[in-house]
């Protein structure tokens, strides 16, 4: 759940009201999410439904087919193994007597897999700017996600500033500046090729002086295995803490779902270097690899703050484990 603690609020995060923007009814939202997740739903929900629903006898062949289906949907080897062991245990204890029960148990297990990923996210600007440092490889969807987030926060009545910390590509700075102008969001930038840490340091100084609520900093995404990118990110964190020892309040790693298991590997590398505190998983629309969300949850144990399900400004949603599984398994429910 996304919450906000505003400037001047003295309450604890726990008492912060749920202030997610009023949106259409839950049914409509689920329906829309289902539509966006159609390909994953076909690969995972439909596939397992076809295999299991209609009370078939459980045998080794069926179990193998389930395993193959899970692996093909990019759930990952470890998660698949764990779930298969759990199912085997249930069958042995005679707790799972037919394929319908197996289907239900499988769905429950998948929801459980996502448990570590669903945590409250409090944007606490009560004591100064809440700084979100956005990291991830090139093309993952960082800048797009920043735009979507800025809009969402603006709608909540929060003031937002952006830092064009991707100084590596001139186009990246311009992209953010143009977007900022169009949407009336100030963007702190320097010429391309300048030091990312220095841009972000300036931005944090300015945001603090101007009492901005949320500062979102973009960063370069040169390949994760390049030492200099990781060094640059470490430096960004170091200089920020000179102004505010608790900044950045959030290090948001943006992962592209279409990368499948590679997204998990990337995340592990970023996690080692910059203390990632949350994830945004993008491009879940149009990919059959949405199962990777389960692998991400199992392997990384980090909260998934948002999922990206399209290129438009509203196509970013706070992550909800039940909703995600429902959208994949029961797309017709939302209609
Ligand atoms: N379909 C889809 N495309 C997305 C999503 N998020 C980002 N993109 C696209 O991915 C491409 C790269 O995004 P960008 O934000 O520039 O990535 P960056 O290099 O990490 O800043 C752009 O064409 C975006 O429109 C998403 O959730 N769904
Ligand atoms: Mg970018």
Short mmCIF file of C-alpha atoms and ligand atoms in Angstrom, two decimals:
data_model
loop_
_atom_site.label_atom_id
_atom_site.label_comp_id
_atom_site.label_asym_id
_atom_site.label_seq_id
_atom_site.Cartn_x
_atom_site.Cartn_y
_atom_site.Cartn_z
CA UNK A 1 0.00 0.00 0.00
CA UNK A 2 1.26 3.43 -0.92
CA UNK A 3 1.00 6.03 1.84
CA UNK A 4 2.02 9.62 2.25
CA UNK A 5 3.25 11.55 5.26
CA UNK A 6 3.18 15.21 4.39
CA UNK A 7 5.20 18.16 5.58
CA UNK A 8 3.96 19.21 8.97
CA UNK A 9 2.38 15.82 9.70
CA UNK A 10 3.62 14.53 13.02
CA UNK A 11 1.92 11.17 12.99
CA UNK A 12 3.86 7.95 12.64
CA UNK A 13 3.90 6.23 9.29
CA UNK A 14 1.56 3.60 10.71
CA UNK A 15 -1.17 6.12 11.22
CA UNK A 16 -0.76 7.67 7.79
CA UNK A 17 -4.03 7.41 5.96
CA UNK A 18 -4.21 5.45 2.77
CA UNK A 19 -4.21 8.20 0.24
CA UNK A 20 -3.74 6.42 -2.96
CA UNK A 21 -5.49 8.40 -5.66
CA UNK A 22 -9.19 7.63 -5.95
CA UNK A 23 -9.47 5.32 -8.89
CA UNK A 24 -12.19 3.33 -10.65
CA UNK A 25 -13.72 0.40 -8.79
CA UNK A 26 -11.59 -2.59 -7.93
CA UNK A 27 -13.34 -4.75 -10.53
CA UNK A 28 -12.48 -2.32 -13.31
CA UNK A 29 -8.90 -2.08 -12.17
CA UNK A 30 -8.51 -5.84 -12.03
CA UNK A 31 -10.03 -6.13 -15.46
CA UNK A 32 -7.60 -3.60 -16.84
CA UNK A 33 -4.67 -5.30 -15.17
CA UNK A 34 -5.80 -8.68 -16.53
CA UNK A 35 -5.89 -7.27 -20.03
CA UNK A 36 -2.39 -5.94 -19.70
CA UNK A 37 -1.13 -9.24 -18.32
CA UNK A 38 -2.84 -11.33 -21.00
CA UNK A 39 0.33 -12.93 -22.33
CA UNK A 40 1.55 -13.98 -18.90
CA UNK A 41 -1.94 -15.15 -18.06
CA UNK A 42 -2.00 -17.31 -21.18
CA UNK A 43 1.41 -18.78 -20.40
CA UNK A 44 0.79 -19.39 -16.71
CA UNK A 45 -2.83 -19.27 -15.61
CA UNK A 46 -4.42 -20.75 -18.73
CA UNK A 47 -1.66 -23.29 -19.15
CA UNK A 48 -2.02 -24.60 -15.60
CA UNK A 49 -5.81 -24.42 -15.78
CA UNK A 50 -5.79 -26.59 -18.90
CA UNK A 51 -3.47 -29.07 -17.25
CA UNK A 52 -5.24 -29.31 -13.93
CA UNK A 53 -8.83 -28.21 -13.87
CA UNK A 54 -11.49 -30.92 -14.21
CA UNK A 55 -10.34 -33.36 -11.53
CA UNK A 56 -7.73 -35.40 -13.26
CA UNK A 57 -5.77 -38.13 -11.61
CA UNK A 58 -2.48 -37.01 -10.19
CA UNK A 59 0.44 -38.93 -11.64
CA UNK A 60 4.12 -38.34 -12.34
CA UNK A 61 3.41 -37.20 -15.85
CA UNK A 62 1.04 -34.50 -14.64
CA UNK A 63 3.57 -33.31 -12.09
CA UNK A 64 6.24 -33.11 -14.76
CA UNK A 65 3.93 -31.10 -16.96
CA UNK A 66 3.27 -28.63 -14.14
CA UNK A 67 6.98 -28.25 -13.58
CA UNK A 68 7.61 -27.58 -17.26
CA UNK A 69 4.80 -25.04 -17.37
CA UNK A 70 6.21 -23.15 -14.38
CA UNK A 71 9.70 -23.09 -15.84
CA UNK A 72 8.44 -21.94 -19.21
CA UNK A 73 6.59 -19.07 -17.56
CA UNK A 74 9.92 -17.81 -16.19
CA UNK A 75 9.16 -18.52 -12.56
CA UNK A 76 12.74 -19.70 -12.17
CA UNK A 77 14.30 -22.99 -11.16
CA UNK A 78 14.48 -22.36 -7.41
CA UNK A 79 10.90 -21.19 -7.01
CA UNK A 80 9.65 -24.01 -9.22
CA UNK A 81 11.58 -26.62 -7.22
CA UNK A 82 10.31 -25.30 -3.92
CA UNK A 83 6.72 -25.27 -5.09
CA UNK A 84 6.99 -28.75 -6.64
CA UNK A 85 8.41 -30.13 -3.37
CA UNK A 86 5.57 -28.56 -1.45
CA UNK A 87 3.01 -30.11 -3.80
CA UNK A 88 4.72 -33.50 -3.60
CA UNK A 89 4.52 -33.30 0.19
CA UNK A 90 0.80 -32.54 0.04
CA UNK A 91 0.21 -35.47 -2.31
CA UNK A 92 2.14 -37.82 -0.06
CA UNK A 93 0.14 -36.76 3.00
CA UNK A 94 -2.98 -37.26 0.91
CA UNK A 95 -3.92 -33.65 1.49
CA UNK A 96 -4.13 -33.13 -2.25
CA UNK A 97 -6.41 -35.75 -3.71
CA UNK A 98 -7.11 -34.48 -7.19
CA UNK A 99 -5.90 -32.04 -9.76
CA UNK A 100 -8.38 -29.31 -8.77
CA UNK A 101 -6.97 -29.31 -5.23
CA UNK A 102 -3.50 -29.21 -6.74
CA UNK A 103 -4.43 -26.18 -8.83
CA UNK A 104 -5.73 -24.32 -5.79
CA UNK A 105 -2.65 -25.20 -3.75
CA UNK A 106 -0.40 -24.05 -6.55
CA UNK A 107 -2.16 -20.70 -6.70
CA UNK A 108 -1.87 -20.31 -2.91
CA UNK A 109 1.83 -21.11 -3.09
CA UNK A 110 2.33 -18.47 -5.76
CA UNK A 111 0.58 -15.84 -3.64
CA UNK A 112 2.84 -16.82 -0.72
CA UNK A 113 5.92 -16.49 -2.92
CA UNK A 114 5.00 -12.85 -3.43
CA UNK A 115 4.58 -12.11 0.26
CA UNK A 116 8.05 -10.58 0.80
CA UNK A 117 7.39 -8.24 -2.10
CA UNK A 118 4.31 -6.58 -0.77
CA UNK A 119 5.17 -4.02 1.87
CA UNK A 120 3.76 -0.66 2.73
CA UNK A 121 5.59 2.16 1.06
CA UNK A 122 5.43 5.45 2.94
CA UNK A 123 6.51 8.58 1.16
CA UNK A 124 7.52 10.52 4.25
CA UNK A 125 8.17 14.15 3.40
CA UNK A 126 7.37 15.40 6.88
CA UNK A 127 10.98 16.26 7.68
CA UNK A 128 12.37 17.25 4.28
CA UNK A 129 12.49 15.99 0.72
CA UNK A 130 11.86 12.28 0.27
CA UNK A 131 14.59 11.29 -2.15
CA UNK A 132 14.08 8.46 -4.60
CA UNK A 133 17.23 7.40 -6.42
CA UNK A 134 16.25 5.47 -9.52
CA UNK A 135 18.76 2.91 -10.78
CA UNK A 136 18.80 0.18 -13.40
CA UNK A 137 20.33 -0.72 -16.75
CA UNK A 138 19.75 1.27 -19.93
CA UNK A 139 16.31 0.81 -21.39
CA UNK A 140 14.82 -0.77 -18.25
CA UNK A 141 12.30 2.06 -18.03
CA UNK A 142 13.84 4.39 -15.46
CA UNK A 143 12.98 7.70 -17.07
CA UNK A 144 9.49 6.57 -18.03
CA UNK A 145 8.87 5.34 -14.49
CA UNK A 146 10.13 8.66 -13.09
CA UNK A 147 7.59 10.52 -15.23
CA UNK A 148 4.78 8.25 -14.08
CA UNK A 149 5.80 8.61 -10.44
CA UNK A 150 6.11 12.39 -10.66
CA UNK A 151 2.58 12.59 -12.03
CA UNK A 152 1.23 10.33 -9.32
CA UNK A 153 2.85 12.36 -6.56
CA UNK A 154 1.67 15.63 -8.10
CA UNK A 155 -1.86 14.28 -8.13
CA UNK A 156 -1.46 13.68 -4.41
CA UNK A 157 -0.69 17.36 -3.98
CA UNK A 158 3.04 16.85 -3.40
CA UNK A 159 5.66 19.08 -4.97
CA UNK A 160 8.15 17.17 -7.09
CA UNK A 161 11.62 17.94 -8.44
CA UNK A 162 13.65 15.81 -10.82
CA UNK A 163 17.42 15.45 -11.08
CA UNK A 164 18.80 14.59 -14.53
CA UNK A 165 21.47 12.28 -13.17
CA UNK A 166 21.81 10.31 -16.40
CA UNK A 167 24.53 12.62 -17.64
CA UNK A 168 26.05 10.02 -19.90
CA UNK A 169 23.68 10.56 -22.80
CA UNK A 170 22.72 14.08 -23.91
CA UNK A 171 19.37 12.76 -25.08
CA UNK A 172 18.62 11.48 -21.59
CA UNK A 173 18.99 14.95 -20.05
CA UNK A 174 16.83 16.48 -22.77
CA UNK A 175 14.19 13.77 -22.42
CA UNK A 176 13.76 14.61 -18.77
CA UNK A 177 13.87 18.38 -19.35
CA UNK A 178 11.21 18.28 -22.05
CA UNK A 179 9.02 16.09 -19.90
CA UNK A 180 9.52 18.38 -16.90
CA UNK A 181 8.59 21.49 -18.87
CA UNK A 182 5.46 19.91 -20.26
CA UNK A 183 4.32 18.78 -16.85
CA UNK A 184 5.43 21.74 -14.83
CA UNK A 185 7.98 19.81 -12.82
CA UNK A 186 11.36 21.50 -12.20
CA UNK A 187 14.35 19.56 -13.50
CA UNK A 188 17.88 20.14 -12.22
CA UNK A 189 20.38 19.39 -14.98
CA UNK A 190 23.89 20.15 -16.12
CA UNK A 191 25.50 19.65 -19.50
CA UNK A 192 25.86 16.04 -20.59
CA UNK A 193 29.09 14.41 -19.56
CA UNK A 194 29.11 16.23 -16.24
CA UNK A 195 29.33 14.38 -12.98
CA UNK A 196 26.13 12.62 -12.04
CA UNK A 197 26.84 12.92 -8.33
CA UNK A 198 27.30 16.67 -8.67
CA UNK A 199 23.94 17.10 -10.48
CA UNK A 200 22.15 15.11 -7.83
CA UNK A 201 23.95 16.95 -5.02
CA UNK A 202 22.83 20.30 -6.52
CA UNK A 203 19.31 19.01 -6.89
CA UNK A 204 19.12 17.88 -3.29
CA UNK A 205 20.42 21.22 -2.09
CA UNK A 206 17.83 23.02 -4.18
CA UNK A 207 15.00 20.68 -3.16
CA UNK A 208 15.88 21.18 0.51
CA UNK A 209 16.02 24.98 0.17
CA UNK A 210 12.73 25.09 -1.73
CA UNK A 211 11.01 22.65 0.62
CA UNK A 212 10.19 20.27 -2.20
CA UNK A 213 8.35 17.14 -1.05
CA UNK A 214 9.80 14.52 -3.36
CA UNK A 215 13.07 14.56 -5.30
CA UNK A 216 13.41 11.84 -7.92
CA UNK A 217 16.90 11.33 -9.31
CA UNK A 218 17.54 9.64 -12.64
CA UNK A 219 20.86 7.87 -13.17
CA UNK A 220 22.83 6.42 -16.06
CA UNK A 221 22.36 2.76 -16.79
CA UNK A 222 25.51 1.64 -18.47
CA UNK A 223 25.82 -2.09 -18.21
CA UNK A 224 25.61 -3.46 -14.72
CA UNK A 225 28.92 -5.27 -14.94
CA UNK A 226 30.81 -2.09 -15.67
CA UNK A 227 32.67 -1.11 -12.54
CA UNK A 228 32.49 2.61 -13.25
CA UNK A 229 28.69 2.69 -13.20
CA UNK A 230 28.64 1.01 -9.83
CA UNK A 231 31.34 3.35 -8.52
CA UNK A 232 29.35 6.31 -9.80
CA UNK A 233 26.24 5.13 -7.98
CA UNK A 234 28.17 4.66 -4.76
CA UNK A 235 29.46 8.20 -5.10
CA UNK A 236 25.94 9.55 -5.67
CA UNK A 237 24.80 7.97 -2.42
CA UNK A 238 27.88 9.25 -0.60
CA UNK A 239 27.47 12.89 -1.64
CA UNK A 240 23.75 12.89 -0.92
CA UNK A 241 24.35 11.76 2.63
CA UNK A 242 26.48 14.86 3.16
CA UNK A 243 23.32 16.95 2.93
CA UNK A 244 20.95 14.46 4.51
CA UNK A 245 22.47 11.40 6.21
CA UNK A 246 19.28 9.45 5.61
CA UNK A 247 19.16 10.25 1.88
CA UNK A 248 18.33 8.59 -0.42
CA UNK A 249 15.21 7.47 1.42
CA UNK A 250 14.53 4.98 -1.38
CA UNK A 251 16.82 3.34 -3.91
CA UNK A 252 14.38 2.13 -6.52
CA UNK A 253 15.75 -0.46 -8.92
CA UNK A 254 13.87 -0.61 -12.20
CA UNK A 255 13.78 -4.07 -13.78
CA UNK A 256 12.53 -4.93 -17.25
CA UNK A 257 10.30 -8.02 -17.03
CA UNK A 258 11.02 -8.97 -20.63
CA UNK A 259 14.59 -9.81 -19.54
CA UNK A 260 13.24 -12.83 -17.68
CA UNK A 261 15.79 -14.48 -15.38
CA UNK A 262 18.45 -11.94 -16.42
CA UNK A 263 16.50 -9.34 -14.49
CA UNK A 264 17.14 -11.36 -11.32
CA UNK A 265 20.88 -11.50 -12.01
CA UNK A 266 21.00 -7.76 -12.66
CA UNK A 267 19.13 -7.05 -9.46
CA UNK A 268 21.55 -9.15 -7.42
CA UNK A 269 24.45 -7.09 -8.76
CA UNK A 270 22.80 -3.72 -8.07
CA UNK A 271 21.78 -4.91 -4.63
CA UNK A 272 25.39 -5.63 -3.71
CA UNK A 273 26.53 -2.16 -4.65
CA UNK A 274 23.83 0.35 -3.76
CA UNK A 275 21.59 -1.04 -1.06
CA UNK A 276 18.45 -1.25 -3.18
CA UNK A 277 15.34 -0.71 -1.03
CA UNK A 278 12.57 -1.28 -3.56
CA UNK A 279 11.79 -2.47 -7.07
CA UNK A 280 9.73 -1.38 -10.00
CA UNK A 281 9.09 -4.12 -12.55
CA UNK A 282 8.28 -2.65 -15.96
CA UNK A 283 6.95 -3.85 -19.31
CA UNK A 284 4.72 -6.53 -17.86
CA UNK A 285 2.30 -5.72 -20.65
CA UNK A 286 3.13 -7.50 -23.86
CA UNK A 287 5.39 -10.13 -22.33
CA UNK A 288 4.72 -13.75 -21.46
CA UNK A 289 7.56 -13.59 -18.96
CA UNK A 290 5.55 -12.02 -16.13
CA UNK A 291 6.27 -15.15 -14.09
CA UNK A 292 9.63 -13.57 -13.42
CA UNK A 293 7.91 -11.48 -10.75
CA UNK A 294 7.74 -14.66 -8.63
CA UNK A 295 11.44 -15.37 -9.17
CA UNK A 296 12.26 -11.76 -8.30
CA UNK A 297 10.29 -12.01 -5.10
CA UNK A 298 11.77 -15.35 -4.07
CA UNK A 299 15.38 -14.53 -4.88
CA UNK A 300 15.63 -10.91 -3.81
CA UNK A 301 13.23 -10.57 -0.91
CA UNK A 302 12.81 -6.89 -1.75
CA UNK A 303 9.51 -5.03 -1.85
CA UNK A 304 8.09 -4.55 -5.33
CA UNK A 305 6.77 -1.01 -5.06
CA UNK A 306 5.29 -0.66 -8.52
CA UNK A 307 4.63 -2.55 -11.70
CA UNK A 308 4.68 -0.97 -15.15
CA UNK A 309 2.00 -2.23 -17.51
CA UNK A 310 2.26 0.21 -20.40
CA UNK A 311 3.94 3.29 -21.79
CA UNK A 312 1.32 5.82 -20.73
CA UNK A 313 1.51 7.95 -17.64
CA UNK A 314 -1.18 6.01 -15.78
CA UNK A 315 0.32 2.63 -16.53
CA UNK A 316 2.14 2.30 -13.25
CA UNK A 317 0.42 0.59 -10.34
CA UNK A 318 1.34 -0.08 -6.75
CA UNK A 319 2.02 -3.81 -6.48
CA UNK A 320 -0.60 -6.03 -4.85
CA UNK A 321 0.22 -9.74 -4.58
CA UNK A 322 -3.39 -10.98 -4.56
CA UNK A 323 -4.42 -8.77 -7.43
CA UNK A 324 -1.43 -9.88 -9.48
CA UNK A 325 -2.18 -13.58 -9.02
CA UNK A 326 -5.92 -13.06 -9.61
CA UNK A 327 -5.21 -11.17 -12.81
CA UNK A 328 -3.07 -14.05 -14.05
CA UNK A 329 -5.33 -16.90 -12.97
CA UNK A 330 -8.85 -15.53 -13.28
CA UNK A 331 -8.83 -12.94 -16.04
CA UNK A 332 -12.55 -13.45 -16.61
CA UNK A 333 -13.34 -12.42 -13.01
CA UNK A 334 -12.70 -8.80 -13.70
CA UNK A 335 -15.06 -8.68 -16.68
N1 LIG B 1 5.25 -1.45 -22.84
C1 LIG B 1 5.92 -0.81 -21.89
N2 LIG B 1 6.97 -0.05 -22.22
C2 LIG B 1 7.63 0.59 -21.24
C3 LIG B 1 7.28 0.48 -19.88
N3 LIG B 1 8.15 1.23 -19.15
C4 LIG B 1 9.01 1.78 -20.04
N4 LIG B 1 8.72 1.40 -21.30
C5 LIG B 1 9.42 1.74 -22.56
O1 LIG B 1 10.76 1.29 -22.50
C6 LIG B 1 11.61 2.14 -23.25
C7 LIG B 1 12.81 2.56 -22.40
O2 LIG B 1 12.35 3.37 -21.34
P1 LIG B 1 13.24 4.49 -20.63
O3 LIG B 1 12.39 5.04 -19.55
O4 LIG B 1 13.79 5.44 -21.61
O5 LIG B 1 14.41 3.59 -20.04
P2 LIG B 1 15.74 4.06 -19.26
O6 LIG B 1 16.86 3.94 -20.25
O7 LIG B 1 15.90 3.07 -18.14
O8 LIG B 1 15.53 5.44 -18.77
C8 LIG B 1 10.74 3.31 -23.70
O9 LIG B 1 10.36 3.11 -25.04
C9 LIG B 1 9.53 3.24 -22.79
O10 LIG B 1 8.37 3.75 -23.38
C10 LIG B 1 6.14 -0.35 -19.55
O11 LIG B 1 5.75 -0.53 -18.38
N5 LIG B 1 5.52 -0.96 -20.59
MG1 LIG B 2 16.60 7.16 -19.12
#
